[in-house]
PDB file of C-alpha atoms in Angstrom:
ATOM      1  CA  MET A   1      -1.674  -5.611  50.847  1.00  0.00           C
ATOM      2  CA  ALA A   2       0.371  -7.768  48.736  1.00  0.00           C
ATOM      3  CA  TYR A   3      -0.151  -7.243  44.862  1.00  0.00           C
ATOM      4  CA  ARG A   4      -1.858 -10.038  43.115  1.00  0.00           C
ATOM      5  CA  ALA A   5      -1.374 -10.219  39.313  1.00  0.00           C
ATOM      6  CA  ARG A   6      -4.455 -10.534  37.548  1.00  0.00           C
ATOM      7  CA  PRO A   7      -4.937 -13.082  34.780  1.00  0.00           C
ATOM      8  CA  PRO A   8      -4.528 -11.917  31.079  1.00  0.00           C
ATOM      9  CA  VAL A   9      -7.615 -11.174  29.564  1.00  0.00           C
ATOM     10  CA  ALA A  10      -7.954 -12.589  26.160  1.00  0.00           C
ATOM     11  CA  MET A  11      -8.397 -10.507  23.023  1.00  0.00           C
ATOM     12  CA  ALA A  12     -12.089 -10.258  21.526  1.00  0.00           C
ATOM     13  CA  HIS A  13     -12.220 -11.280  17.863  1.00  0.00           C
ATOM     14  CA  PRO A  14      -8.529 -10.113  16.705  1.00  0.00           C
ATOM     15  CA  ALA A  15      -8.562 -11.540  13.289  1.00  0.00           C
ATOM     16  CA  GLN A  16     -12.213  -9.855  12.740  1.00  0.00           C
ATOM     17  CA  TRP A  17     -10.462  -6.591  14.037  1.00  0.00           C
ATOM     18  CA  LEU A  18      -7.379  -6.867  12.002  1.00  0.00           C
ATOM     19  CA  ALA A  19      -9.429  -7.431   8.915  1.00  0.00           C
ATOM     20  CA  VAL A  20     -11.519  -3.923   9.869  1.00  0.00           C
ATOM     21  CA  VAL A  21      -8.123  -2.227   9.801  1.00  0.00           C
ATOM     22  CA  ARG A  22      -6.918  -4.154   6.549  1.00  0.00           C
ATOM     23  CA  ILE A  23     -10.401  -2.927   4.935  1.00  0.00           C
ATOM     24  CA  VAL A  24      -9.768   0.546   6.184  1.00  0.00           C
ATOM     25  CA  VAL A  25      -6.325   0.908   4.831  1.00  0.00           C
ATOM     26  CA  GLY A  26      -7.329  -0.596   1.420  1.00  0.00           C
ATOM     27  CA  LEU A  27      -9.966   2.029   0.997  1.00  0.00           C
ATOM     28  CA  TYR A  28      -7.167   4.775   1.784  1.00  0.00           C
ATOM     29  CA  PHE A  29      -5.195   3.242  -0.848  1.00  0.00           C
ATOM     30  CA  ALA A  30      -8.178   2.443  -3.143  1.00  0.00           C
ATOM     31  CA  LYS A  31      -8.983   5.979  -3.309  1.00  0.00           C
ATOM     32  CA  ALA A  32      -6.361   6.037  -6.664  1.00  0.00           C
ATOM     33  CA  VAL A  33      -8.797   4.333  -8.552  1.00  0.00           C
ATOM     34  CA  ALA A  34     -10.897   7.605  -8.552  1.00  0.00           C
ATOM     35  CA  THR A  35      -7.908  10.200  -8.459  1.00  0.00           C
ATOM     36  CA  LYS A  36      -5.530   8.335 -10.575  1.00  0.00           C
ATOM     37  CA  MET A  37      -6.891   5.957 -12.841  1.00  0.00           C
ATOM     38  CA  THR A  38      -9.431   6.338 -15.639  1.00  0.00           C
ATOM     39  CA  ILE A  39     -11.182   4.127 -18.476  1.00  0.00           C
ATOM     40  CA  VAL A  40      -9.935   4.153 -21.924  1.00  0.00           C
ATOM     41  CA  LEU A  41     -11.115   2.232 -25.042  1.00  0.00           C
ATOM     42  CA  LEU A  42      -8.485  -0.256 -26.284  1.00  0.00           C
ATOM     43  CA  GLY A  43      -8.993  -0.300 -30.014  1.00  0.00           C
ATOM     44  CA  GLY A  44     -11.755   2.220 -29.452  1.00  0.00           C
ATOM     45  CA  VAL A  45     -14.066  -0.986 -28.186  1.00  0.00           C
ATOM     46  CA  LEU A  46     -12.731  -2.601 -25.135  1.00  0.00           C
ATOM     47  CA  PRO A  47     -12.710  -0.562 -21.777  1.00  0.00           C
ATOM     48  CA  VAL A  48      -9.571  -0.623 -20.088  1.00  0.00           C
ATOM     49  CA  PRO A  49      -8.028   0.738 -16.896  1.00  0.00           C
ATOM     50  CA  ALA A  50      -5.303   3.399 -17.481  1.00  0.00           C
ATOM     51  CA  VAL A  51      -3.354   5.716 -15.659  1.00  0.00           C
ATOM     52  CA  GLN A  52      -4.962   9.525 -15.915  1.00  0.00           C
ATOM     53  CA  GLU A  53      -2.846  12.152 -17.848  1.00  0.00           C
ATOM     54  CA  ARG A  54      -3.498  14.440 -15.045  1.00  0.00           C
ATOM     55  CA  TRP A  55      -1.864  12.455 -12.547  1.00  0.00           C
ATOM     56  CA  ALA A  56       1.091  11.966 -14.877  1.00  0.00           C
ATOM     57  CA  SER A  57       1.387  15.446 -15.251  1.00  0.00           C
ATOM     58  CA  VAL A  58       1.005  16.579 -11.647  1.00  0.00           C
ATOM     59  CA  MET A  59       3.197  13.773  -9.895  1.00  0.00           C
ATOM     60  CA  PRO A  60       6.732  15.515 -11.177  1.00  0.00           C
ATOM     61  CA  THR A  61       5.547  18.854  -9.680  1.00  0.00           C
ATOM     62  CA  ILE A  62       4.915  16.811  -6.421  1.00  0.00           C
ATOM     63  CA  VAL A  63       8.233  14.747  -6.516  1.00  0.00           C
ATOM     64  CA  ALA A  64      10.223  18.177  -7.426  1.00  0.00           C
ATOM     65  CA  LYS A  65       8.993  19.425  -4.283  1.00  0.00           C
ATOM     66  CA  GLN A  66       9.562  16.567  -2.411  1.00  0.00           C
ATOM     67  CA  ALA A  67      13.307  16.560  -3.662  1.00  0.00           C
ATOM     68  CA  ALA A  68      14.005  20.125  -3.062  1.00  0.00           C
ATOM     69  CA  GLY A  69      14.199  20.255   0.434  1.00  0.00           C
ATOM     70  CA  ASN A  70      15.208  16.410   0.978  1.00  0.00           C
ATOM     71  CA  PRO A  71      18.165  16.353   3.537  1.00  0.00           C
ATOM     72  CA  LEU A  72      18.592  12.647   2.332  1.00  0.00           C
ATOM     73  CA  GLN A  73      21.081  13.127  -0.080  1.00  0.00           C
ATOM     74  CA  PHE A  74      20.799   9.341  -1.623  1.00  0.00           C
ATOM     75  CA  TYR A  75      17.179  10.007  -1.866  1.00  0.00           C
ATOM     76  CA  LYS A  76      17.516  13.514  -3.117  1.00  0.00           C
ATOM     77  CA  HIS A  77      19.633  12.152  -5.759  1.00  0.00           C
ATOM     78  CA  PHE A  78      17.304   9.188  -6.847  1.00  0.00           C
ATOM     79  CA  LEU A  79      14.090  11.435  -6.826  1.00  0.00           C
ATOM     80  CA  GLU A  80      15.820  13.921  -9.063  1.00  0.00           C
ATOM     81  CA  GLU A  81      17.967  11.676 -11.130  1.00  0.00           C
ATOM     82  CA  THR A  82      15.737   8.510 -11.608  1.00  0.00           C
ATOM     83  CA  VAL A  83      12.270   9.304 -10.920  1.00  0.00           C
ATOM     84  CA  LEU A  84      11.774  12.874 -12.558  1.00  0.00           C
ATOM     85  CA  THR A  85      13.949  11.739 -15.654  1.00  0.00           C
ATOM     86  CA  HIS A  86      11.390   9.083 -15.799  1.00  0.00           C
ATOM     87  CA  SER A  87       8.115  10.729 -14.463  1.00  0.00           C
ATOM     88  CA  ASP A  88       5.769   8.581 -16.913  1.00  0.00           C
ATOM     89  CA  LEU A  89       7.105   5.339 -15.635  1.00  0.00           C
ATOM     90  CA  PHE A  90       7.006   6.300 -12.159  1.00  0.00           C
ATOM     91  CA  ALA A  91       3.429   7.977 -12.344  1.00  0.00           C
ATOM     92  CA  HIS A  92       2.455   4.980 -13.930  1.00  0.00           C
ATOM     93  CA  LEU A  93       3.937   2.431 -11.327  1.00  0.00           C
ATOM     94  CA  THR A  94       2.662   4.654  -8.194  1.00  0.00           C
ATOM     95  CA  ALA A  95      -0.819   4.805  -9.726  1.00  0.00           C
ATOM     96  CA  TRP A  96      -1.121   0.974 -10.086  1.00  0.00           C
ATOM     97  CA  GLY A  97       0.924   0.145  -7.202  1.00  0.00           C
ATOM     98  CA  GLU A  98      -1.837   2.339  -5.052  1.00  0.00           C
ATOM     99  CA  VAL A  99      -4.715   0.184  -6.892  1.00  0.00           C
ATOM    100  CA  ILE A 100      -3.072  -3.025  -6.476  1.00  0.00           C
ATOM    101  CA  THR A 101      -2.500  -2.265  -2.773  1.00  0.00           C
ATOM    102  CA  GLY A 102      -6.162  -0.740  -2.126  1.00  0.00           C
ATOM    103  CA  VAL A 103      -8.357  -3.123  -4.166  1.00  0.00           C
ATOM    104  CA  GLY A 104      -6.284  -6.159  -2.717  1.00  0.00           C
ATOM    105  CA  LEU A 105      -6.500  -4.800   0.837  1.00  0.00           C
ATOM    106  CA  THR A 106      -9.893  -4.011   0.419  1.00  0.00           C
ATOM    107  CA  LEU A 107     -10.944  -7.317  -0.692  1.00  0.00           C
ATOM    108  CA  GLY A 108      -8.478  -9.231   1.013  1.00  0.00           C
ATOM    109  CA  LEU A 109      -7.465 -10.786  -2.732  1.00  0.00           C
ATOM    110  CA  LEU A 110      -3.812 -11.640  -2.580  1.00  0.00           C
ATOM    111  CA  THR A 111      -3.324  -9.893   0.534  1.00  0.00           C
ATOM    112  CA  GLY A 112       0.554 -10.693   0.618  1.00  0.00           C
ATOM    113  CA  LEU A 113       1.192  -9.188  -2.812  1.00  0.00           C
ATOM    114  CA  ALA A 114      -1.132  -6.458  -1.940  1.00  0.00           C
ATOM    115  CA  SER A 115       0.909  -5.607   1.593  1.00  0.00           C
ATOM    116  CA  LEU A 116       4.281  -6.146   0.094  1.00  0.00           C
ATOM    117  CA  THR A 117       3.434  -3.529  -2.690  1.00  0.00           C
ATOM    118  CA  GLY A 118       1.914  -1.145  -0.073  1.00  0.00           C
ATOM    119  CA  MET A 119       5.545  -1.544   1.593  1.00  0.00           C
ATOM    120  CA  VAL A 120       7.221  -0.199  -1.070  1.00  0.00           C
ATOM    121  CA  LEU A 121       5.030   2.269  -1.807  1.00  0.00           C
ATOM    122  CA  VAL A 122       5.054   3.368   1.666  1.00  0.00           C
ATOM    123  CA  LEU A 123       8.813   3.439   2.463  1.00  0.00           C
ATOM    124  CA  ASN A 124       9.207   5.306  -0.941  1.00  0.00           C
ATOM    125  CA  TYR A 125       6.547   7.751   0.189  1.00  0.00           C
ATOM    126  CA  GLY A 126       8.107   7.792   4.076  1.00  0.00           C
ATOM    127  CA  LEU A 127      11.554   8.761   2.218  1.00  0.00           C
ATOM    128  CA  ALA A 128      10.201  11.428  -0.057  1.00  0.00           C
ATOM    129  CA  THR A 129       8.199  13.152   2.829  1.00  0.00           C
ATOM    130  CA  GLN A 130      10.030  12.298   6.254  1.00  0.00           C
ATOM    131  CA  TRP A 131      11.747  15.631   6.023  1.00  0.00           C
ATOM    132  CA  VAL A 132       8.620  17.417   5.890  1.00  0.00           C
ATOM    133  CA  SER A 133       7.026  17.052   9.566  1.00  0.00           C
ATOM    134  CA  PRO A 134       7.140  14.431  12.393  1.00  0.00           C
ATOM    135  CA  GLY A 135       3.289  13.782  11.314  1.00  0.00           C
ATOM    136  CA  GLN A 136       4.584  12.464   7.996  1.00  0.00           C
ATOM    137  CA  GLN A 137       7.147  10.433   9.702  1.00  0.00           C
ATOM    138  CA  GLY A 138       4.876   8.997  11.926  1.00  0.00           C
ATOM    139  CA  PHE A 139       2.163   8.414   9.671  1.00  0.00           C
ATOM    140  CA  HIS A 140       4.392   6.488   7.075  1.00  0.00           C
ATOM    141  CA  ILE A 141       5.994   4.306  10.129  1.00  0.00           C
ATOM    142  CA  VAL A 142       2.342   3.232  10.921  1.00  0.00           C
ATOM    143  CA  LEU A 143       1.333   2.436   7.641  1.00  0.00           C
ATOM    144  CA  PHE A 144       4.686   0.488   6.957  1.00  0.00           C
ATOM    145  CA  THR A 145       4.248  -1.621  10.349  1.00  0.00           C
ATOM    146  CA  LEU A 146       0.156  -2.155   9.382  1.00  0.00           C
ATOM    147  CA  MET A 147       1.727  -3.425   5.943  1.00  0.00           C
ATOM    148  CA  VAL A 148       4.087  -5.801   7.848  1.00  0.00           C
ATOM    149  CA  VAL A 149       1.189  -6.878   9.988  1.00  0.00           C
ATOM    150  CA  PHE A 150      -1.124  -7.823   7.068  1.00  0.00           C
ATOM    151  CA  PHE A 151       1.529  -9.796   5.445  1.00  0.00           C
ATOM    152  CA  GLY A 152       2.494 -11.956   8.380  1.00  0.00           C
ATOM    153  CA  ALA A 153      -0.901 -12.209   9.679  1.00  0.00           C
ATOM    154  CA  ARG A 154      -2.353 -13.511   6.460  1.00  0.00           C
ATOM    155  CA  ALA A 155      -4.677 -10.715   6.996  1.00  0.00           C
ATOM    156  CA  GLY A 156      -7.160 -11.717   3.866  1.00  0.00           C
ATOM    157  CA  ARG A 157      -8.077 -14.912   5.600  1.00  0.00           C
ATOM    158  CA  MET A 158     -10.844 -12.957   7.449  1.00  0.00           C
ATOM    159  CA  TRP A 159     -13.623 -11.543   5.458  1.00  0.00           C
ATOM    160  CA  GLY A 160     -11.581 -11.845   2.463  1.00  0.00           C
ATOM    161  CA  LEU A 161     -11.251 -13.402  -1.009  1.00  0.00           C
ATOM    162  CA  ASP A 162      -7.838 -15.361   0.457  1.00  0.00           C
ATOM    163  CA  ALA A 163     -10.482 -17.001   2.553  1.00  0.00           C
ATOM    164  CA  TRP A 164     -12.740 -18.140  -0.289  1.00  0.00           C
ATOM    165  CA  LEU A 165      -9.789 -19.192  -2.254  1.00  0.00           C
ATOM    166  CA  ALA A 166      -8.244 -21.336   0.331  1.00  0.00           C
ATOM    167  CA  GLY A 167     -11.657 -23.010   0.955  1.00  0.00           C
ATOM    168  CA  SER A 168     -12.545 -23.592  -2.374  1.00  0.00           C
ATOM    169  CA  LYS A 169      -8.816 -24.264  -4.128  1.00  0.00           C
ATOM    170  CA  PRO A 170      -6.688 -25.256  -1.176  1.00  0.00           C
ATOM    171  CA  LYS A 171      -3.582 -26.271  -3.304  1.00  0.00           C
ATOM    172  CA  SER A 172      -3.570 -23.281  -5.143  1.00  0.00           C
ATOM    173  CA  PRO A 173      -0.081 -21.646  -5.664  1.00  0.00           C
ATOM    174  CA  LEU A 174      -1.729 -18.158  -5.166  1.00  0.00           C
ATOM    175  CA  LEU A 175      -2.027 -19.311  -1.455  1.00  0.00           C
ATOM    176  CA  LYS A 176       1.803 -19.707  -1.000  1.00  0.00           C
ATOM    177  CA  ARG A 177       3.885 -16.842   0.016  1.00  0.00           C
ATOM    178  CA  PRO A 178       4.187 -13.919  -1.120  1.00  0.00           C
ATOM    179  CA  PHE A 179       0.915 -13.914  -2.609  1.00  0.00           C
ATOM    180  CA  SER A 180      -1.588 -14.590   0.281  1.00  0.00           C
TER     181      SER A 180
END
């Protein structure tokens, strides 16, 4: 019996499934809103988001552990000489970066910017922890790849506020790369 190639089967609703993955990954990062952020009163009156003091004090301990056994000398040096010496700045950058990534991906809002921010975070988290286990390596490779896909596919255009923006303000500069 001769082999007969079957016709390819079309994907069912790929944009919707990509939106589901975008939202799940966004929620993973959005947990930073609860774990790394708080609300403070600006001038004793206006509530604004701010980085928790707890995160600013814990982050250097985590980074020191990541640097201690890191075999990538250039990255170990970066962690010890740059991140740890400016730990308050990097605590704020990581907290806000996770919030931007999480909220942006979850809501499909400025998804391009959110995924680029996520790429930077995931690349750095991956370099900091890649030596810990193969599981860490795989996790960060998958997350980085998803960020590239979200950016390339303009994943916020399905079930996201980027779609609303495209429909209501088609000439908005926020619809251009790297934002949308």
